[in-house]
Short mmCIF file of C-alpha atoms in Angstrom, two decimals:
data_model
loop_
_atom_site.label_atom_id
_atom_site.label_comp_id
_atom_site.label_asym_id
_atom_site.label_seq_id
_atom_site.Cartn_x
_atom_site.Cartn_y
_atom_site.Cartn_z
CA UNK A 1 -54.92 -0.22 -2.88
CA UNK A 2 -54.70 3.20 -1.23
CA UNK A 3 -53.47 6.07 -3.32
CA UNK A 4 -49.78 6.84 -2.93
CA UNK A 5 -47.65 9.92 -3.39
CA UNK A 6 -44.17 10.52 -4.72
CA UNK A 7 -42.14 9.85 -1.61
CA UNK A 8 -39.08 11.48 -3.20
CA UNK A 9 -40.88 14.64 -4.34
CA UNK A 10 -39.12 17.80 -3.11
CA UNK A 11 -42.26 19.21 -1.58
CA UNK A 12 -42.47 22.22 0.70
CA UNK A 13 -42.88 21.74 4.44
CA UNK A 14 -46.46 20.64 5.04
CA UNK A 15 -47.01 19.57 1.45
CA UNK A 16 -46.22 15.92 2.18
CA UNK A 17 -48.69 15.99 5.07
CA UNK A 18 -51.31 17.25 2.62
CA UNK A 19 -50.34 14.41 0.30
CA UNK A 20 -50.80 11.98 3.19
CA UNK A 21 -54.38 13.19 3.58
CA UNK A 22 -54.99 12.96 -0.17
CA UNK A 23 -53.68 9.39 -0.21
CA UNK A 24 -56.59 8.34 2.03
CA UNK A 25 -59.33 9.88 -0.14
CA UNK A 26 -61.96 7.52 -1.47
CA UNK A 27 -61.61 5.07 1.39
CA UNK A 28 -63.94 4.54 4.32
CA UNK A 29 -62.89 6.09 7.64
CA UNK A 30 -61.41 3.62 10.09
CA UNK A 31 -63.20 3.05 13.42
CA UNK A 32 -60.85 4.54 16.01
CA UNK A 33 -61.10 4.47 19.78
CA UNK A 34 -60.19 7.91 21.14
CA UNK A 35 -58.84 7.19 24.61
CA UNK A 36 -60.03 9.70 27.22
CA UNK A 37 -60.64 12.77 24.98
CA UNK A 38 -61.35 15.01 27.96
CA UNK A 39 -59.43 18.12 26.95
CA UNK A 40 -59.67 20.50 24.02
CA UNK A 41 -56.56 19.38 22.10
CA UNK A 42 -57.44 15.68 22.09
CA UNK A 43 -61.14 16.10 21.34
CA UNK A 44 -60.62 18.76 18.68
CA UNK A 45 -57.94 16.62 17.00
CA UNK A 46 -60.26 13.62 16.92
CA UNK A 47 -63.12 15.69 15.55
CA UNK A 48 -60.86 17.22 12.89
CA UNK A 49 -59.81 13.73 11.76
CA UNK A 50 -63.49 12.76 11.68
CA UNK A 51 -64.44 15.76 9.56
CA UNK A 52 -61.59 14.93 7.17
CA UNK A 53 -63.03 11.45 6.71
CA UNK A 54 -60.01 9.72 8.22
CA UNK A 55 -61.61 8.10 11.27
CA UNK A 56 -64.95 7.16 12.75
CA UNK A 57 -64.41 8.15 16.39
CA UNK A 58 -65.46 6.02 19.34
CA UNK A 59 -65.10 8.43 22.25
CA UNK A 60 -64.01 6.44 25.30
CA UNK A 61 -64.08 8.34 28.58
CA UNK A 62 -66.31 9.98 31.21
CA UNK A 63 -69.38 11.14 29.29
CA UNK A 64 -69.85 14.29 31.37
CA UNK A 65 -66.27 15.47 30.85
CA UNK A 66 -66.35 14.73 27.12
CA UNK A 67 -69.62 16.59 26.67
CA UNK A 68 -68.36 19.53 28.77
CA UNK A 69 -65.22 19.71 26.61
CA UNK A 70 -67.34 19.64 23.46
CA UNK A 71 -69.48 22.47 24.82
CA UNK A 72 -66.37 24.60 25.44
CA UNK A 73 -65.30 23.93 21.85
CA UNK A 74 -68.82 24.61 20.56
CA UNK A 75 -68.56 21.19 18.92
CA UNK A 76 -71.46 18.94 17.93
CA UNK A 77 -71.12 15.29 19.00
CA UNK A 78 -74.38 14.18 17.38
CA UNK A 79 -73.95 10.83 15.67
CA UNK A 80 -70.84 9.90 17.63
CA UNK A 81 -70.73 7.01 20.06
CA UNK A 82 -69.54 7.75 23.59
CA UNK A 83 -68.40 4.78 25.67
CA UNK A 84 -68.78 6.01 29.24
CA UNK A 85 -65.96 5.18 31.69
CA UNK A 86 -65.24 6.46 35.21
CA UNK A 87 -61.58 7.46 34.82
CA UNK A 88 -58.52 7.35 32.56
CA UNK A 89 -57.35 3.85 33.53
CA UNK A 90 -60.78 2.47 32.68
CA UNK A 91 -60.74 4.46 29.44
CA UNK A 92 -57.47 2.80 28.42
CA UNK A 93 -58.65 -0.71 29.30
CA UNK A 94 -62.00 -0.22 27.54
CA UNK A 95 -60.41 1.21 24.38
CA UNK A 96 -57.98 -1.69 24.22
CA UNK A 97 -60.88 -4.16 24.51
CA UNK A 98 -62.64 -2.40 21.62
CA UNK A 99 -59.51 -2.77 19.51
CA UNK A 100 -58.96 -6.40 20.47
CA UNK A 101 -62.56 -7.24 19.55
CA UNK A 102 -62.27 -5.55 16.14
CA UNK A 103 -64.72 -2.75 16.93
CA UNK A 104 -61.83 -0.28 16.63
CA UNK A 105 -59.14 -0.58 13.96
CA UNK A 106 -56.86 2.01 15.60
CA UNK A 107 -56.25 3.78 18.91
CA UNK A 108 -55.70 7.50 19.46
CA UNK A 109 -54.29 8.78 22.76
CA UNK A 110 -56.28 11.51 24.44
CA UNK A 111 -55.84 13.35 27.76
CA UNK A 112 -53.99 10.64 29.67
CA UNK A 113 -50.37 9.70 30.19
CA UNK A 114 -48.65 7.52 27.61
CA UNK A 115 -47.78 5.04 30.37
CA UNK A 116 -51.47 4.58 31.17
CA UNK A 117 -52.41 3.79 27.58
CA UNK A 118 -49.41 1.62 26.79
CA UNK A 119 -49.75 -0.17 30.11
CA UNK A 120 -53.21 -1.32 29.01
CA UNK A 121 -51.99 -2.19 25.51
CA UNK A 122 -49.03 -4.20 26.78
CA UNK A 123 -51.00 -6.43 29.16
CA UNK A 124 -50.48 -10.01 28.07
CA UNK A 125 -54.21 -10.74 28.09
CA UNK A 126 -55.15 -7.51 26.27
CA UNK A 127 -55.25 -9.21 22.87
CA UNK A 128 -53.19 -6.62 20.99
CA UNK A 129 -49.81 -8.36 20.97
CA UNK A 130 -48.34 -9.60 17.71
CA UNK A 131 -45.23 -11.67 17.04
CA UNK A 132 -43.17 -8.48 17.41
CA UNK A 133 -42.39 -5.99 20.11
CA UNK A 134 -44.10 -2.62 19.70
CA UNK A 135 -42.16 0.51 18.81
CA UNK A 136 -42.80 4.15 18.01
CA UNK A 137 -41.92 5.80 14.70
CA UNK A 138 -41.76 9.54 14.07
CA UNK A 139 -42.66 10.53 10.51
CA UNK A 140 -41.09 13.92 9.79
CA UNK A 141 -41.48 16.35 6.91
CA UNK A 142 -38.19 18.30 6.87
CA UNK A 143 -37.84 21.19 4.41
CA UNK A 144 -34.15 20.57 3.73
CA UNK A 145 -34.53 16.82 3.12
CA UNK A 146 -35.90 15.54 -0.19
CA UNK A 147 -38.05 12.74 1.24
CA UNK A 148 -40.14 11.91 4.31
CA UNK A 149 -37.93 10.79 7.18
CA UNK A 150 -38.87 8.07 9.65
CA UNK A 151 -37.05 8.06 13.03
CA UNK A 152 -37.30 5.26 15.58
CA UNK A 153 -37.68 4.51 18.52
CA UNK A 154 -38.04 7.73 20.45
CA UNK A 155 -40.91 6.82 22.79
CA UNK A 156 -41.03 3.23 24.03
CA UNK A 157 -37.71 1.33 24.17
CA UNK A 158 -35.25 3.08 26.49
CA UNK A 159 -32.22 0.90 25.79
CA UNK A 160 -33.29 -1.75 23.28
CA UNK A 161 -31.30 -4.95 22.95
CA UNK A 162 -30.57 -6.57 19.61
CA UNK A 163 -33.82 -8.54 19.57
CA UNK A 164 -35.83 -5.38 20.21
CA UNK A 165 -33.85 -3.48 17.57
CA UNK A 166 -34.71 -6.15 15.03
CA UNK A 167 -38.41 -5.54 15.68
CA UNK A 168 -37.92 -1.75 15.74
CA UNK A 169 -36.37 -1.91 12.27
CA UNK A 170 -39.05 -4.22 10.87
CA UNK A 171 -41.87 -2.06 12.25
CA UNK A 172 -40.39 1.01 10.57
CA UNK A 173 -40.01 -0.85 7.28
CA UNK A 174 -43.65 -1.91 7.48
CA UNK A 175 -44.75 1.71 7.97
CA UNK A 176 -42.63 2.77 5.00
CA UNK A 177 -44.35 0.09 2.90
CA UNK A 178 -47.74 1.50 3.90
CA UNK A 179 -46.52 4.90 2.67
CA UNK A 180 -45.81 3.39 -0.73
CA UNK A 181 -42.05 2.86 -0.47
CA UNK A 182 -41.29 -0.66 -1.71
CA UNK A 183 -37.72 -0.95 -0.40
CA UNK A 184 -36.91 1.76 2.15
CA UNK A 185 -33.27 2.64 2.87
CA UNK A 186 -32.54 2.05 6.57
CA UNK A 187 -29.59 3.70 8.32
CA UNK A 188 -28.53 2.09 11.60
CA UNK A 189 -27.03 5.02 13.49
CA UNK A 190 -24.06 5.35 15.79
CA UNK A 191 -21.45 8.04 16.43
CA UNK A 192 -19.10 6.59 13.81
CA UNK A 193 -19.33 4.61 10.58
CA UNK A 194 -16.88 1.87 11.52
CA UNK A 195 -17.36 -1.10 13.84
CA UNK A 196 -15.73 -0.39 17.20
CA UNK A 197 -16.00 -2.95 20.03
CA UNK A 198 -15.91 -0.09 22.55
CA UNK A 199 -19.12 1.38 21.05
CA UNK A 200 -21.85 -1.26 21.46
CA UNK A 201 -24.22 0.42 18.98
CA UNK A 202 -21.74 -0.22 16.17
CA UNK A 203 -21.78 -3.95 16.97
CA UNK A 204 -25.59 -3.95 16.96
CA UNK A 205 -25.61 -2.12 13.63
CA UNK A 206 -23.32 -4.67 12.04
CA UNK A 207 -25.41 -7.53 13.44
CA UNK A 208 -28.65 -6.00 12.15
CA UNK A 209 -27.19 -5.69 8.66
CA UNK A 210 -26.15 -9.36 8.76
CA UNK A 211 -29.65 -10.28 10.02
CA UNK A 212 -31.08 -8.50 7.00
CA UNK A 213 -28.81 -10.48 4.67
CA UNK A 214 -30.02 -13.72 6.29
CA UNK A 215 -33.72 -12.83 5.99
CA UNK A 216 -34.34 -12.07 9.66
CA UNK A 217 -35.29 -8.54 8.58
CA UNK A 218 -37.05 -8.11 5.26
CA UNK A 219 -38.38 -5.50 2.90
CA UNK A 220 -35.66 -2.86 3.24
CA UNK A 221 -32.04 -2.05 2.44
CA UNK A 222 -29.91 -1.73 5.60
CA UNK A 223 -26.52 -0.12 6.18
CA UNK A 224 -24.66 0.60 9.38
CA UNK A 225 -23.10 1.70 11.48
CA UNK A 226 -23.56 5.15 10.00
CA UNK A 227 -23.00 8.48 11.71
CA UNK A 228 -25.99 10.72 11.15
CA UNK A 229 -24.18 13.00 8.66
CA UNK A 230 -23.29 10.00 6.53
CA UNK A 231 -26.89 8.79 6.71
CA UNK A 232 -28.56 11.96 5.41
CA UNK A 233 -25.86 13.81 3.41
CA UNK A 234 -24.57 12.44 0.11
CA UNK A 235 -21.65 14.86 0.28
CA UNK A 236 -20.65 13.68 3.76
CA UNK A 237 -20.93 10.04 2.70
CA UNK A 238 -18.72 10.65 -0.33
CA UNK A 239 -16.14 12.47 1.77
CA UNK A 240 -15.91 9.40 4.01
CA UNK A 241 -15.70 7.11 0.98
CA UNK A 242 -18.99 5.38 1.76
CA UNK A 243 -20.64 3.84 -1.27
CA UNK A 244 -23.98 2.20 -0.56
CA UNK A 245 -27.63 2.56 -1.49
CA UNK A 246 -28.36 3.92 1.98
CA UNK A 247 -25.51 6.31 2.79
CA UNK A 248 -26.66 9.90 2.33
CA UNK A 249 -30.14 8.84 1.22
CA UNK A 250 -31.75 7.22 4.26
CA UNK A 251 -35.53 6.95 4.49
CA UNK A 252 -35.40 5.50 8.01
CA UNK A 253 -33.06 6.44 10.86
CA UNK A 254 -32.72 3.81 13.59
CA UNK A 255 -31.17 5.41 16.68
CA UNK A 256 -29.14 3.46 19.27
CA UNK A 257 -31.61 4.25 22.07
CA UNK A 258 -34.68 6.26 23.02
CA UNK A 259 -32.71 9.34 24.08
CA UNK A 260 -30.94 9.68 20.75
CA UNK A 261 -34.08 9.11 18.67
CA UNK A 262 -36.10 11.55 20.75
CA UNK A 263 -33.42 14.24 20.57
CA UNK A 264 -32.97 13.90 16.80
CA UNK A 265 -36.71 14.13 16.15
CA UNK A 266 -37.33 17.05 18.50
CA UNK A 267 -34.34 19.01 17.22
CA UNK A 268 -35.70 18.68 13.70
CA UNK A 269 -39.17 19.73 14.86
CA UNK A 270 -38.14 22.72 16.96
CA UNK A 271 -35.01 23.97 15.16
CA UNK A 272 -35.60 22.90 11.55
CA UNK A 273 -39.36 23.48 11.53
CA UNK A 274 -40.14 19.88 10.64
CA UNK A 275 -43.77 18.82 10.75
CA UNK A 276 -44.28 15.60 12.67
CA UNK A 277 -46.60 12.67 12.87
CA UNK A 278 -46.13 9.33 14.51
CA UNK A 279 -47.43 5.86 15.24
CA UNK A 280 -46.77 2.88 17.44
CA UNK A 281 -46.40 -0.18 15.23
CA UNK A 282 -46.11 -3.85 16.12
CA UNK A 283 -49.50 -4.19 17.81
CA UNK A 284 -52.61 -5.63 16.18
CA UNK A 285 -53.72 -2.05 15.45
CA UNK A 286 -51.79 1.20 14.86
CA UNK A 287 -51.64 3.49 17.88
CA UNK A 288 -51.47 7.30 17.65
CA UNK A 289 -49.48 8.55 20.64
CA UNK A 290 -50.42 12.19 20.27
CA UNK A 291 -49.04 14.76 22.71
CA UNK A 292 -50.89 17.59 24.43
CA UNK A 293 -48.62 19.99 22.54
CA UNK A 294 -49.44 18.51 19.11
CA UNK A 295 -51.34 20.83 16.81
CA UNK A 296 -54.25 19.77 14.61
CA UNK A 297 -51.99 19.28 11.58
CA UNK A 298 -49.88 16.77 13.51
CA UNK A 299 -52.95 14.90 14.73
CA UNK A 300 -54.39 14.78 11.21
CA UNK A 301 -51.13 13.49 9.77
CA UNK A 302 -50.93 10.79 12.45
CA UNK A 303 -54.50 9.75 11.68
CA UNK A 304 -53.66 9.61 7.98
CA UNK A 305 -50.68 7.36 8.76
CA UNK A 306 -52.95 5.03 10.73
CA UNK A 307 -55.42 4.93 7.84
CA UNK A 308 -52.69 4.02 5.36
CA UNK A 309 -51.42 1.26 7.65
CA UNK A 310 -54.91 -0.25 7.97
CA UNK A 311 -55.54 0.03 4.21
CA UNK A 312 -52.17 -1.56 3.49
CA UNK A 313 -52.92 -4.48 5.81
CA UNK A 314 -56.37 -4.95 4.31
CA UNK A 315 -54.91 -5.12 0.80
CA UNK A 316 -52.19 -7.64 1.51
CA UNK A 317 -52.62 -10.85 -0.50
#
């Protein structure tokens, strides 16, 4: 089994990301297709993850552009495989084929649009579909919160229906398991903590909790609807008279829609100084949807998450 860390340790900002890296030590790097690494941020992030022993990069993109980018970075690509493609769409299709064939155990987005990569991944004949819909999970290290915080889905599902939300919740629980948390506490968010027929997200929250009770969602403790203060503040939950294992102590925040999840995550990143990582789960391989603005620390943490997911899957009975 991969090493784990104390998920409830009150570590300083950045310390849990360091612990993520340490949790992968002693394990072989995972073959990872880097999709179109034709700019400095994407190529340098992939090379940093390689030097940390997290991944074995397969550089998928136009050879000339990759080599020119490496030259600008004064980076040595000796020993790395470059899969030459003519353009970004071909890079995405080729990387997906490598993952579907088992040559790559993970995908990392490079200098192309998310829609290009996910369009290739989501093709019915691509071979990366599982029994679940795919969803994105932010993993945030927030100084004022005593545990890592997973937020979903802020990247893929614009207005998920109940079926999609079921998969979004299960994907987040699976990522929490890979991080070493046996029974993550899942808060299903809305604007209020009571069921109100005029607020559809409260009805979905109640239904998801019932689905968990009936075994349609497994491996976590669900509560909802919860307003965000009642999800992350014990004091706020007590003031409202909420008594549950989740209220005030959530490990996972499930937002009503993409806009809410994206806003919560980015507010924490830009106003609270949270360090971020993230993965798409629900495919046959984990997918790192890195952004051009992501720094090396974020790219390393996302690669470490992908490693832990692969190791967790490999060690399942």
